[in-house]
Short mmCIF file of C-alpha atoms and ligand atoms in Angstrom, two decimals:
data_model
loop_
_atom_site.label_atom_id
_atom_site.label_comp_id
_atom_site.label_asym_id
_atom_site.label_seq_id
_atom_site.Cartn_x
_atom_site.Cartn_y
_atom_site.Cartn_z
CA UNK M 15 -243.91 -77.90 -112.84
CA UNK M 16 -241.41 -75.11 -113.26
CA UNK M 17 -238.95 -74.54 -110.42
CA UNK M 18 -237.59 -71.15 -109.35
CA UNK M 19 -234.20 -70.45 -107.83
CA UNK M 20 -234.10 -66.99 -106.29
CA UNK M 21 -230.75 -65.42 -105.46
CA UNK M 22 -230.65 -62.40 -103.17
CA UNK M 23 -227.42 -60.45 -103.67
CA UNK M 24 -225.49 -59.95 -106.91
CA UNK M 25 -221.97 -59.75 -105.53
CA UNK M 26 -219.30 -62.38 -105.91
CA UNK M 27 -221.01 -65.48 -104.55
CA UNK M 28 -224.50 -64.76 -105.90
CA UNK M 29 -223.10 -64.14 -109.37
CA UNK M 30 -221.01 -67.33 -109.38
CA UNK M 31 -224.00 -69.39 -108.26
CA UNK M 32 -226.29 -67.87 -110.92
CA UNK M 33 -223.80 -68.36 -113.76
CA UNK M 34 -222.80 -71.84 -112.63
CA UNK M 35 -226.39 -73.06 -112.57
CA UNK M 36 -227.06 -71.62 -116.02
CA UNK M 37 -224.11 -73.52 -117.42
CA UNK M 38 -225.23 -76.83 -115.99
CA UNK M 39 -228.97 -76.53 -116.56
CA UNK M 40 -229.25 -75.15 -120.08
CA UNK M 41 -231.91 -77.69 -121.10
CA UNK M 42 -234.17 -76.94 -118.12
CA UNK M 43 -233.82 -73.18 -118.68
CA UNK M 44 -234.69 -73.62 -122.36
CA UNK M 45 -237.74 -75.75 -121.68
CA UNK M 46 -238.98 -73.47 -118.92
CA UNK M 47 -238.63 -76.17 -116.25
CA UNK M 48 -236.31 -73.83 -114.34
CA UNK M 49 -235.98 -70.12 -113.95
CA UNK M 50 -233.33 -68.15 -112.10
CA UNK M 51 -233.98 -64.74 -110.66
CA UNK M 52 -231.51 -62.44 -108.92
CA UNK M 53 -232.21 -59.38 -106.80
CA UNK M 54 -229.43 -56.81 -106.52
CA UNK M 55 -228.84 -53.27 -105.34
CA UNK M 56 -227.04 -51.73 -108.35
CA UNK M 57 -226.54 -52.10 -112.10
CA UNK M 58 -222.80 -52.42 -111.56
CA UNK M 59 -220.63 -55.15 -110.09
CA UNK M 60 -217.63 -53.95 -108.09
CA UNK M 61 -214.37 -55.85 -107.73
CA UNK M 62 -213.87 -55.18 -104.02
CA UNK M 63 -210.24 -56.34 -103.65
CA UNK M 64 -209.30 -53.63 -106.15
CA UNK M 65 -210.23 -51.00 -103.55
CA UNK M 66 -206.92 -51.69 -101.81
CA UNK M 67 -205.01 -50.29 -104.79
CA UNK M 68 -207.07 -47.08 -105.21
CA UNK M 69 -205.45 -45.03 -102.39
CA UNK M 70 -202.00 -45.78 -103.83
CA UNK M 71 -202.94 -44.83 -107.37
CA UNK M 72 -202.28 -48.40 -108.50
CA UNK M 73 -205.72 -49.02 -110.01
CA UNK M 74 -208.15 -46.70 -111.74
CA UNK M 75 -211.69 -46.51 -110.39
CA UNK M 76 -213.21 -47.59 -113.69
CA UNK M 77 -211.23 -50.84 -113.52
CA UNK M 78 -213.26 -51.89 -110.48
CA UNK M 79 -216.63 -51.84 -112.19
CA UNK M 80 -218.48 -53.86 -114.80
CA UNK M 81 -222.09 -53.84 -115.88
CA UNK M 82 -223.72 -56.59 -113.81
CA UNK M 83 -225.90 -57.67 -116.73
CA UNK M 84 -222.72 -58.35 -118.74
CA UNK M 85 -221.13 -60.34 -115.90
CA UNK M 86 -224.32 -62.39 -115.51
CA UNK M 87 -225.48 -65.08 -117.88
CA UNK M 88 -228.26 -63.62 -120.06
CA UNK M 89 -230.68 -66.30 -118.87
CA UNK M 90 -230.74 -64.89 -115.33
CA UNK M 91 -233.68 -62.54 -114.63
CA UNK M 92 -231.87 -59.71 -112.90
CA UNK M 93 -233.75 -57.01 -111.00
CA UNK M 94 -232.17 -53.97 -109.39
CA UNK M 95 -234.67 -54.06 -106.57
CA UNK M 96 -233.27 -54.83 -103.11
CA UNK M 97 -234.98 -57.43 -100.95
CA UNK M 98 -236.90 -55.83 -98.11
CA UNK M 99 -238.31 -58.87 -96.39
CA UNK M 100 -237.33 -62.52 -96.68
CA UNK M 101 -240.04 -64.89 -95.47
CA UNK M 102 -238.60 -68.40 -95.23
CA UNK M 103 -241.91 -69.81 -93.98
CA UNK M 104 -243.92 -68.60 -96.96
CA UNK M 105 -241.01 -69.13 -99.39
CA UNK M 106 -241.19 -65.58 -100.67
CA UNK M 107 -239.19 -62.37 -100.79
CA UNK M 108 -240.70 -58.92 -101.04
CA UNK M 109 -238.70 -56.03 -102.43
CA UNK M 110 -238.31 -52.32 -101.88
CA UNK M 111 -240.34 -51.65 -105.03
CA UNK M 112 -243.15 -53.77 -103.59
CA UNK M 113 -242.76 -56.88 -105.77
CA UNK M 114 -243.15 -60.37 -104.34
CA UNK M 115 -240.96 -63.22 -105.56
CA UNK M 116 -241.85 -66.83 -104.74
CA UNK M 117 -239.13 -69.48 -104.80
CA UNK M 118 -238.51 -73.19 -104.56
CA UNK M 119 -234.87 -72.65 -103.60
CA UNK M 120 -233.45 -69.47 -102.11
CA UNK M 121 -229.78 -68.46 -102.07
CA UNK M 122 -228.83 -65.77 -99.56
CA UNK M 123 -225.71 -63.94 -100.79
CA UNK M 124 -226.08 -60.48 -99.31
CA UNK M 125 -222.48 -60.13 -98.13
CA UNK M 126 -221.18 -57.86 -95.39
CA UNK M 127 -220.61 -54.11 -95.02
CA UNK M 128 -218.55 -51.75 -92.89
CA UNK M 129 -220.17 -50.13 -89.86
CA UNK M 130 -217.86 -47.26 -88.78
CA UNK M 131 -220.98 -45.66 -87.25
CA UNK M 132 -220.92 -48.38 -84.58
CA UNK M 133 -217.85 -46.81 -82.96
CA UNK M 134 -218.27 -43.24 -81.64
CA UNK M 135 -216.13 -40.78 -83.59
CA UNK M 136 -214.89 -43.29 -86.18
CA UNK M 137 -216.86 -41.90 -89.13
CA UNK M 138 -215.58 -38.36 -88.45
CA UNK M 139 -212.04 -39.26 -87.42
CA UNK M 140 -211.20 -42.29 -89.55
CA UNK M 141 -210.16 -43.09 -93.09
CA UNK M 142 -210.68 -46.48 -94.74
CA UNK M 143 -210.49 -48.22 -98.09
CA UNK M 144 -213.31 -50.78 -97.69
CA UNK M 145 -215.71 -48.81 -99.89
CA UNK M 146 -215.18 -46.53 -102.87
CA UNK M 147 -215.92 -43.30 -101.05
CA UNK M 148 -213.49 -44.24 -98.30
CA UNK M 149 -210.79 -45.28 -100.76
CA UNK M 150 -211.10 -41.93 -102.54
CA UNK M 151 -210.80 -39.98 -99.29
CA UNK M 152 -207.81 -42.05 -98.22
CA UNK M 153 -206.13 -41.43 -101.61
CA UNK M 154 -206.51 -37.70 -101.02
CA UNK M 155 -205.25 -37.95 -97.44
CA UNK M 156 -202.21 -39.96 -98.52
CA UNK M 157 -201.40 -37.49 -101.28
CA UNK M 158 -201.50 -34.69 -98.72
CA UNK M 159 -199.61 -36.59 -96.00
CA UNK M 160 -196.27 -35.02 -95.14
CA UNK M 161 -195.23 -37.31 -92.30
CA UNK M 162 -196.50 -37.96 -88.78
CA UNK M 163 -198.27 -40.72 -86.93
CA UNK M 164 -200.31 -43.25 -88.92
CA UNK M 165 -202.42 -45.80 -87.08
CA UNK M 166 -203.71 -48.82 -89.01
CA UNK M 167 -206.52 -50.01 -86.78
CA UNK M 168 -208.20 -53.41 -87.28
CA UNK M 169 -211.62 -54.20 -85.80
CA UNK M 170 -213.59 -57.42 -85.52
CA UNK M 171 -215.39 -58.80 -87.38
CA UNK M 172 -214.14 -57.81 -90.80
CA UNK M 173 -213.91 -59.29 -94.27
CA UNK M 174 -210.68 -60.06 -96.07
CA UNK M 175 -208.36 -61.06 -93.24
CA UNK M 176 -205.21 -60.08 -95.12
CA UNK M 177 -206.06 -56.59 -96.41
CA UNK M 178 -205.05 -54.88 -93.11
CA UNK M 179 -201.55 -56.35 -93.25
CA UNK M 180 -201.28 -55.71 -96.96
CA UNK M 181 -202.10 -52.05 -96.54
CA UNK M 182 -199.32 -51.72 -93.94
CA UNK M 183 -196.67 -53.10 -96.29
CA UNK M 184 -198.03 -51.07 -99.19
CA UNK M 185 -197.96 -47.91 -97.04
CA UNK M 186 -194.33 -48.59 -96.23
CA UNK M 187 -193.34 -48.95 -99.89
CA UNK M 188 -195.47 -45.97 -100.92
CA UNK M 189 -194.12 -43.60 -98.26
CA UNK M 190 -190.56 -44.78 -98.73
CA UNK M 191 -190.75 -44.02 -102.44
CA UNK M 192 -192.03 -40.53 -101.60
CA UNK M 193 -189.18 -39.99 -99.13
CA UNK M 194 -191.63 -39.76 -96.23
CA UNK M 195 -191.00 -43.03 -94.41
CA UNK M 196 -188.35 -41.48 -92.14
CA UNK M 197 -190.88 -38.87 -91.08
CA UNK M 198 -193.58 -41.45 -90.38
CA UNK M 199 -194.37 -43.49 -87.31
CA UNK M 200 -196.71 -46.35 -88.23
CA UNK M 201 -198.58 -48.28 -85.54
CA UNK M 202 -200.73 -51.31 -86.34
CA UNK M 203 -203.40 -52.43 -83.89
CA UNK M 204 -205.08 -55.84 -83.81
CA UNK M 205 -208.00 -57.19 -81.74
CA UNK M 206 -206.31 -60.36 -80.43
CA UNK M 207 -202.91 -61.11 -78.90
CA UNK M 208 -200.88 -61.37 -82.11
CA UNK M 209 -200.52 -59.52 -85.42
CA UNK M 210 -202.90 -61.73 -87.38
CA UNK M 211 -205.60 -64.30 -86.71
CA UNK M 212 -203.64 -66.91 -88.69
CA UNK M 213 -200.79 -67.93 -86.44
CA UNK M 214 -198.18 -68.58 -89.19
CA UNK M 215 -199.04 -65.26 -90.84
CA UNK M 216 -198.64 -63.52 -87.46
CA UNK M 217 -195.24 -65.19 -86.95
CA UNK M 218 -194.11 -64.16 -90.39
CA UNK M 219 -195.33 -60.57 -89.98
CA UNK M 220 -193.63 -59.93 -86.64
CA UNK M 221 -189.98 -59.87 -87.82
CA UNK M 222 -191.05 -58.11 -91.03
CA UNK M 223 -192.57 -55.34 -88.90
CA UNK M 224 -189.41 -55.14 -86.79
CA UNK M 225 -187.23 -54.95 -89.89
CA UNK M 226 -189.23 -52.00 -91.23
CA UNK M 227 -189.66 -50.27 -87.87
CA UNK M 228 -193.45 -50.71 -87.77
CA UNK M 229 -194.88 -50.55 -84.27
CA UNK M 230 -197.79 -52.65 -83.12
CA UNK M 231 -200.28 -52.94 -80.34
CA UNK M 232 -202.22 -56.17 -79.88
CA UNK M 233 -205.40 -56.77 -77.83
CA UNK M 234 -206.70 -53.48 -79.18
CA UNK M 235 -210.47 -53.28 -79.78
CA UNK M 236 -211.52 -49.75 -80.56
CA UNK M 237 -214.01 -48.25 -78.15
CA UNK M 238 -214.06 -44.68 -79.45
CA UNK M 239 -212.26 -42.16 -81.63
CA UNK M 240 -211.83 -38.51 -80.69
CA UNK M 241 -211.54 -36.60 -83.98
CA UNK M 242 -210.75 -33.32 -82.18
CA UNK M 243 -207.91 -34.61 -80.07
CA UNK M 244 -206.95 -37.13 -82.78
CA UNK M 245 -206.77 -40.10 -80.45
CA UNK M 246 -208.39 -43.49 -80.30
CA UNK M 247 -209.19 -45.52 -77.22
CA UNK M 248 -209.40 -49.27 -76.84
CA UNK M 249 -211.78 -51.35 -74.73
CA UNK M 250 -208.63 -52.73 -73.14
CA UNK M 251 -207.81 -49.28 -71.73
CA UNK M 252 -205.07 -47.85 -73.94
CA UNK M 253 -205.04 -44.66 -75.97
CA UNK M 254 -203.16 -43.87 -79.18
CA UNK M 255 -202.57 -40.51 -80.90
CA UNK M 256 -202.78 -40.27 -84.70
CA UNK M 257 -202.35 -37.82 -87.52
CA UNK M 258 -203.89 -40.23 -90.03
CA UNK M 259 -206.17 -43.02 -88.83
CA UNK M 260 -206.66 -45.84 -91.33
CA UNK M 261 -209.27 -48.14 -89.89
CA UNK M 262 -210.81 -51.44 -90.88
CA UNK M 263 -214.20 -50.75 -89.29
CA UNK M 264 -216.23 -53.55 -87.71
CA UNK M 265 -218.62 -55.25 -90.15
CA UNK M 266 -222.19 -56.47 -90.15
CA UNK M 267 -224.25 -58.35 -92.68
CA UNK M 268 -227.05 -56.82 -94.71
CA UNK M 269 -229.89 -55.01 -92.95
CA UNK M 270 -232.50 -57.20 -94.67
CA UNK M 271 -231.21 -60.27 -92.81
CA UNK M 272 -231.70 -58.57 -89.45
CA UNK M 273 -235.04 -57.06 -90.46
CA UNK M 274 -236.34 -60.46 -91.59
CA UNK M 275 -235.34 -62.09 -88.31
CA UNK M 276 -232.85 -64.35 -90.07
CA UNK M 277 -229.80 -63.51 -87.96
CA UNK M 278 -228.53 -60.93 -85.51
CA UNK M 279 -226.11 -58.46 -87.07
CA UNK M 280 -226.99 -59.77 -90.52
CA UNK M 281 -225.16 -63.08 -90.00
CA UNK M 282 -227.29 -66.09 -90.91
CA UNK M 283 -226.88 -69.22 -88.78
CA UNK M 284 -225.63 -71.70 -91.39
CA UNK M 285 -224.75 -75.39 -91.39
CA UNK M 286 -220.96 -75.47 -91.85
CA UNK M 287 -221.07 -78.36 -94.33
CA UNK M 288 -224.36 -78.31 -96.21
CA UNK M 289 -224.55 -74.47 -96.20
CA UNK M 290 -228.26 -74.71 -95.43
CA UNK M 291 -229.72 -71.96 -93.32
CA UNK M 292 -230.23 -73.66 -89.95
CA UNK M 293 -233.87 -74.72 -89.91
CA UNK M 294 -234.46 -74.68 -93.71
CA UNK M 295 -233.72 -77.29 -96.36
CA UNK M 296 -234.47 -75.05 -99.34
CA UNK M 297 -232.47 -71.99 -98.23
CA UNK M 298 -228.72 -71.91 -98.92
CA UNK M 299 -226.33 -69.30 -97.54
CA UNK M 300 -223.08 -68.38 -99.29
CA UNK M 301 -220.28 -65.87 -98.79
CA UNK M 302 -219.77 -63.28 -96.08
CA UNK M 303 -223.31 -63.46 -94.70
CA UNK M 304 -222.94 -66.93 -93.12
CA UNK M 305 -222.12 -67.14 -89.43
CA UNK M 306 -219.56 -69.89 -90.12
CA UNK M 307 -216.42 -69.15 -88.07
CA UNK M 308 -214.07 -68.90 -91.05
CA UNK M 309 -212.56 -66.02 -93.00
CA UNK M 310 -214.95 -63.73 -94.81
CA UNK M 311 -213.12 -63.67 -98.13
CA UNK M 312 -213.76 -63.84 -101.84
CA UNK M 313 -212.20 -67.28 -102.01
CA UNK M 314 -214.49 -68.57 -99.25
CA UNK M 315 -217.44 -67.13 -101.15
CA UNK M 316 -216.21 -68.77 -104.34
CA UNK M 317 -215.68 -72.25 -102.87
CA UNK M 318 -219.03 -72.11 -101.08
CA UNK M 319 -220.70 -71.02 -104.32
CA UNK M 320 -219.18 -73.97 -106.21
CA UNK M 321 -220.56 -76.44 -103.66
CA UNK M 322 -223.96 -74.76 -103.75
CA UNK M 323 -224.12 -74.93 -107.55
CA UNK M 324 -223.51 -78.69 -107.45
CA UNK M 325 -226.10 -79.16 -104.73
CA UNK M 326 -228.79 -77.07 -106.40
CA UNK M 327 -228.26 -78.74 -109.78
CA UNK M 328 -228.29 -82.16 -108.16
CA UNK M 329 -231.42 -81.40 -106.16
CA UNK M 330 -233.25 -80.05 -109.22
CA UNK M 331 -232.17 -82.84 -111.58
CA UNK M 332 -231.83 -85.86 -109.34
CA UNK M 333 -233.62 -84.96 -106.15
CA UNK M 334 -230.51 -85.60 -104.08
CA UNK M 335 -227.74 -83.67 -102.34
CA UNK M 336 -224.33 -83.70 -104.05
CA UNK M 337 -221.50 -82.74 -101.68
CA UNK M 338 -220.42 -80.86 -98.57
CA UNK M 339 -218.21 -77.78 -98.13
CA UNK M 340 -214.87 -78.61 -96.51
CA UNK M 341 -214.12 -75.11 -95.20
CA UNK M 342 -211.54 -74.25 -97.86
CA UNK M 343 -210.13 -70.71 -97.85
CA UNK M 344 -207.32 -69.39 -100.06
CA UNK M 345 -205.77 -65.93 -99.73
CA UNK M 346 -203.09 -64.05 -101.56
CA UNK M 347 -201.09 -61.75 -99.25
CA UNK M 348 -199.39 -58.70 -100.74
CA UNK M 349 -196.14 -58.22 -98.81
CA UNK M 350 -195.29 -54.89 -100.44
CA UNK M 351 -195.84 -53.20 -103.76
CA UNK M 352 -193.67 -55.81 -105.50
CA UNK M 353 -193.90 -59.12 -103.61
CA UNK M 354 -196.52 -61.47 -102.26
CA UNK M 355 -197.30 -64.87 -100.79
CA UNK M 356 -200.39 -67.03 -100.35
CA UNK M 357 -202.01 -69.21 -97.75
CA UNK M 358 -204.76 -71.85 -97.81
CA UNK M 359 -206.50 -74.00 -95.19
CA UNK M 360 -209.76 -75.80 -94.52
CA UNK M 361 -211.68 -77.16 -91.52
CA UNK M 362 -208.99 -79.77 -90.91
CA UNK M 363 -205.78 -78.51 -92.56
CA UNK M 364 -203.90 -75.69 -90.83
CA UNK M 365 -202.47 -72.81 -92.89
CA UNK M 366 -198.82 -72.81 -93.95
CA UNK M 367 -197.73 -69.77 -95.99
CA UNK M 368 -194.63 -69.98 -98.18
CA UNK M 369 -191.89 -67.35 -98.53
CA UNK M 370 -192.96 -64.15 -100.35
CA UNK M 371 -191.91 -63.80 -103.97
CA UNK M 372 -192.32 -61.40 -106.84
CA UNK M 373 -194.01 -64.11 -108.89
CA UNK M 374 -196.87 -64.53 -106.39
CA UNK M 375 -197.36 -60.77 -106.43
CA UNK M 376 -197.73 -60.99 -110.20
CA UNK M 377 -200.27 -63.79 -109.77
CA UNK M 378 -202.31 -61.56 -107.52
CA UNK M 379 -202.10 -58.73 -110.06
CA UNK M 380 -203.17 -61.22 -112.72
CA UNK M 381 -206.06 -62.31 -110.51
CA UNK M 382 -207.18 -58.69 -110.30
CA UNK M 383 -208.01 -59.12 -114.02
CA UNK M 384 -209.06 -62.78 -113.92
CA UNK M 385 -211.70 -62.01 -111.28
CA UNK M 386 -214.22 -61.33 -114.01
CA UNK M 387 -213.74 -64.81 -115.45
CA UNK M 388 -214.14 -66.18 -111.97
CA UNK M 389 -217.42 -64.32 -111.39
CA UNK M 390 -218.66 -65.60 -114.75
CA UNK M 391 -217.92 -69.09 -113.50
CA UNK M 392 -215.20 -69.78 -116.06
CA UNK M 393 -212.33 -70.05 -113.57
CA UNK W 4 -234.10 -61.75 -71.10
CA UNK W 5 -230.47 -62.86 -71.00
CA UNK W 6 -229.54 -65.30 -73.75
CA UNK W 7 -226.81 -67.89 -74.13
CA UNK W 8 -225.33 -68.32 -77.56
CA UNK W 9 -222.93 -71.05 -78.63
CA UNK W 10 -220.04 -70.55 -81.04
CA UNK W 11 -218.46 -73.74 -82.25
CA UNK W 12 -215.05 -72.44 -83.32
CA UNK W 13 -213.32 -75.81 -83.18
CA UNK W 14 -210.82 -76.04 -86.02
CA UNK W 15 -211.35 -72.37 -86.91
CA UNK W 16 -207.94 -71.16 -88.02
CA UNK W 17 -209.14 -67.72 -89.05
CA UNK W 18 -210.55 -65.56 -87.51
CA UNK W 19 -210.38 -67.96 -84.55
CA UNK W 20 -212.27 -68.36 -81.27
CA UNK W 21 -211.32 -65.10 -79.55
CA UNK W 22 -212.08 -62.96 -82.60
CA UNK W 23 -215.44 -64.75 -82.95
CA UNK W 24 -216.15 -64.05 -79.30
CA UNK W 25 -215.29 -60.36 -79.63
CA UNK W 26 -217.61 -60.09 -82.64
CA UNK W 27 -220.44 -61.90 -80.84
CA UNK W 28 -220.15 -59.76 -77.71
CA UNK W 29 -220.58 -56.62 -79.81
CA UNK W 30 -224.06 -57.83 -80.80
CA UNK W 31 -225.00 -59.19 -77.37
CA UNK W 32 -226.84 -57.36 -74.58
CA UNK W 33 -225.39 -56.88 -71.11
CA UNK W 34 -225.94 -60.08 -69.13
CA UNK W 35 -225.99 -62.32 -72.24
CA UNK W 36 -223.63 -65.27 -72.30
CA UNK W 37 -221.52 -66.64 -75.10
CA UNK W 38 -220.23 -70.20 -74.93
CA UNK W 39 -217.16 -70.49 -77.19
CA UNK W 40 -215.85 -73.91 -78.15
CA UNK W 41 -212.22 -74.05 -79.15
CA UNK W 42 -209.95 -76.93 -80.07
CA UNK W 43 -206.93 -74.69 -79.53
CA UNK W 44 -205.53 -74.70 -76.01
CA UNK W 45 -203.94 -71.28 -76.56
CA UNK W 46 -207.26 -69.56 -77.11
CA UNK W 47 -208.77 -71.32 -74.10
CA UNK W 48 -206.16 -69.38 -72.10
CA UNK W 49 -206.38 -66.18 -74.19
CA UNK W 50 -210.12 -65.79 -73.74
CA UNK W 51 -210.12 -65.46 -69.93
CA UNK W 52 -207.03 -63.20 -70.13
CA UNK W 53 -208.79 -60.89 -72.57
CA UNK W 54 -212.02 -60.90 -70.53
CA UNK W 55 -210.07 -59.88 -67.43
CA UNK W 56 -208.53 -56.98 -69.36
CA UNK W 57 -211.81 -55.70 -70.75
CA UNK W 58 -213.98 -56.51 -67.76
CA UNK W 59 -216.29 -59.27 -69.03
CA UNK W 60 -217.07 -62.19 -66.72
CA UNK W 61 -215.88 -65.75 -67.31
CA UNK W 62 -218.65 -68.03 -66.03
CA UNK W 63 -216.83 -71.33 -66.53
CA UNK W 64 -214.09 -73.03 -68.50
CA UNK W 65 -214.54 -76.74 -69.12
CA UNK W 66 -212.17 -79.16 -70.79
CA UNK W 67 -213.97 -81.73 -72.93
CA UNK W 68 -212.62 -84.49 -75.10
CA UNK W 69 -210.30 -82.57 -77.43
CA UNK W 70 -211.78 -79.10 -76.95
CA UNK W 71 -212.45 -76.38 -74.39
CA UNK W 72 -215.69 -74.57 -73.68
CA UNK W 73 -215.43 -71.07 -72.21
CA UNK W 74 -218.63 -69.32 -71.15
CA UNK W 75 -218.35 -65.53 -71.06
CA UNK W 76 -220.93 -63.09 -69.70
CA UNK W 77 -221.09 -59.61 -71.25
CA UNK W 78 -220.62 -57.14 -68.41
CA UNK W 79 -220.52 -53.76 -70.17
C1 LIG E 23 -210.76 -53.73 -99.71
C2 LIG E 23 -211.13 -55.17 -99.83
C3 LIG E 23 -210.16 -56.08 -100.22
C4 LIG E 23 -210.47 -57.42 -100.34
N1 LIG E 23 -209.50 -58.27 -100.74
C5 LIG E 23 -209.76 -59.58 -100.88
C6 LIG E 23 -208.76 -60.47 -101.34
O1 LIG E 23 -207.63 -60.08 -101.64
N2 LIG E 23 -209.06 -61.77 -101.41
C7 LIG E 23 -210.30 -62.24 -101.08
O2 LIG E 23 -210.52 -63.46 -101.17
N3 LIG E 23 -211.28 -61.42 -100.67
C8 LIG E 23 -211.05 -60.09 -100.57
N4 LIG E 23 -212.04 -59.25 -100.16
C9 LIG E 23 -213.33 -59.79 -99.68
C10 LIG E 23 -214.32 -60.14 -100.76
O3 LIG E 23 -214.52 -59.06 -101.63
C11 LIG E 23 -215.64 -60.55 -100.11
O4 LIG E 23 -215.39 -61.51 -99.11
C12 LIG E 23 -216.60 -61.13 -101.15
O5 LIG E 23 -216.99 -60.14 -102.05
C13 LIG E 23 -217.82 -61.76 -100.48
O6 LIG E 23 -218.74 -62.16 -101.44
P1 LIG E 23 -220.28 -62.13 -101.12
O7 LIG E 23 -220.96 -62.61 -102.36
O8 LIG E 23 -220.56 -62.78 -99.85
O9 LIG E 23 -220.61 -60.60 -100.86
P2 LIG E 23 -220.49 -59.35 -101.84
O10 LIG E 23 -219.58 -59.65 -102.97
O11 LIG E 23 -220.20 -58.19 -100.98
O12 LIG E 23 -221.96 -59.24 -102.45
C14 LIG E 23 -223.09 -59.00 -101.67
C15 LIG E 23 -224.10 -58.32 -102.55
O13 LIG E 23 -225.38 -58.34 -101.94
C16 LIG E 23 -226.00 -57.12 -102.19
N5 LIG E 23 -227.09 -56.92 -101.23
C17 LIG E 23 -227.00 -56.54 -99.93
N6 LIG E 23 -228.22 -56.41 -99.40
C18 LIG E 23 -229.10 -56.70 -100.39
C19 LIG E 23 -230.53 -56.72 -100.47
N7 LIG E 23 -231.30 -56.37 -99.44
N8 LIG E 23 -231.11 -57.09 -101.64
C20 LIG E 23 -230.36 -57.42 -102.71
N9 LIG E 23 -229.01 -57.40 -102.68
C21 LIG E 23 -228.40 -57.05 -101.55
C22 LIG E 23 -224.88 -56.11 -102.07
O14 LIG E 23 -225.20 -54.90 -102.70
C23 LIG E 23 -223.77 -56.85 -102.79
O15 LIG E 23 -223.75 -56.59 -104.16
C24 LIG E 23 -211.79 -57.87 -100.06
C25 LIG E 23 -212.77 -56.96 -99.69
C26 LIG E 23 -212.46 -55.62 -99.59
C27 LIG E 23 -213.53 -54.63 -99.20
#
């Protein structure tokens, strides 16, 4: 009997899973023993890390987008029809257009999104670069900026742990080149008691901040923003004035996860090793939407997708599980507009970043192009 | 009804136990409890310090074999 793999979400991890399965199960797809269906929200696929470069004029908007049908293997049945309800008891997903899709295996890959609306005043008073609209507005604000107080404000939880630090160093280089750095006071706020969740990254960033004259405030979790007075308050009781507020808003997972009762805030309780949804053996969870306490990053999504491909292929072909996820995360860190470093770790190996270099920055720029090979499953 | 949720953040290098707790409290209701497990002694100390600052209650801190469990009650 024919088996169906249904993938909800056509972002990074969903796309890698779909393409990876196609490559390994050509015979089954040809004979009709397997079919793969994906539900997405748009015809286009956006390279999210590229958003960081938009406010600085370092990437063109068009470079962020590809036609999702071209990124996906042709054998995937792709529908732009968002999932509305996911019923893991009945093994079926209903969509906004009213279709019902049955599955043998389900892959949840619905990612995470920014929720500035969860903090009073943040939508009106803040700028961000975590979506295209925000990145455009920030580009305009930076082009108009003539000096003053900038606050880079990080909130938990959020995806891409390094982007907030990267934007600080990029702001420094950008404003210095425009002759505005001397007229700028930049303050970086972070939710916990150091500059970054990763201890070695925090240790490295501290003297770099001091060298450049960047101020910081730790244990800062935003409670509210006052767009009139141009101040933001923390739950910890402090208040900061700003002329330009660049925030990394708190995130949540997709609404459909919450609405289907699969996890509060859109985070799906997930086995850290098998990547099964807790309580299901035919539902896999990949990428940002898991509740696994590790970084929500493209590399995490990629490594989880690779494990899930092997497990799904093995289950379909041999009726057995293949391997477990070891918690691997890898991140490039831009340390300015011309240098970078990287860091990796897993459930048992602590992170240990090397010294920044121009070459690693070039690697990251190269990755900005290679992403599309990675999504296709070729890298 | 008040709930108790467990976060097993042992070996979590990033975002780490305190950041996980902060995220979980945002979704919790007043009176709910979050039990955070951490293998890092530093965060076992950081969590009560942060709760004192913000005004959440620490119900108990227990040292187990190689990890700490800190139970926090959302107060506001
Ligand atoms: C500014 C920025 C910079 C970043 N930089 C880096 C970086 O340098 N390195 C790194 O590793 N990571 C980086 N990331 C993070 C990375 O992009 C994400 O972690 C990654 O995309 C997660 O993959 P995912 O498949 O879980 O989710 P996504 O790629 O976000 O895909 C989720 C998909 O699900 C879809 N979806 C949601 N709800 C539904 C529904 N109901 N039905 C159907 N589809 C649905 C969404 O539309 C989306 O297409 C960055 C992110 C941003 C925003």
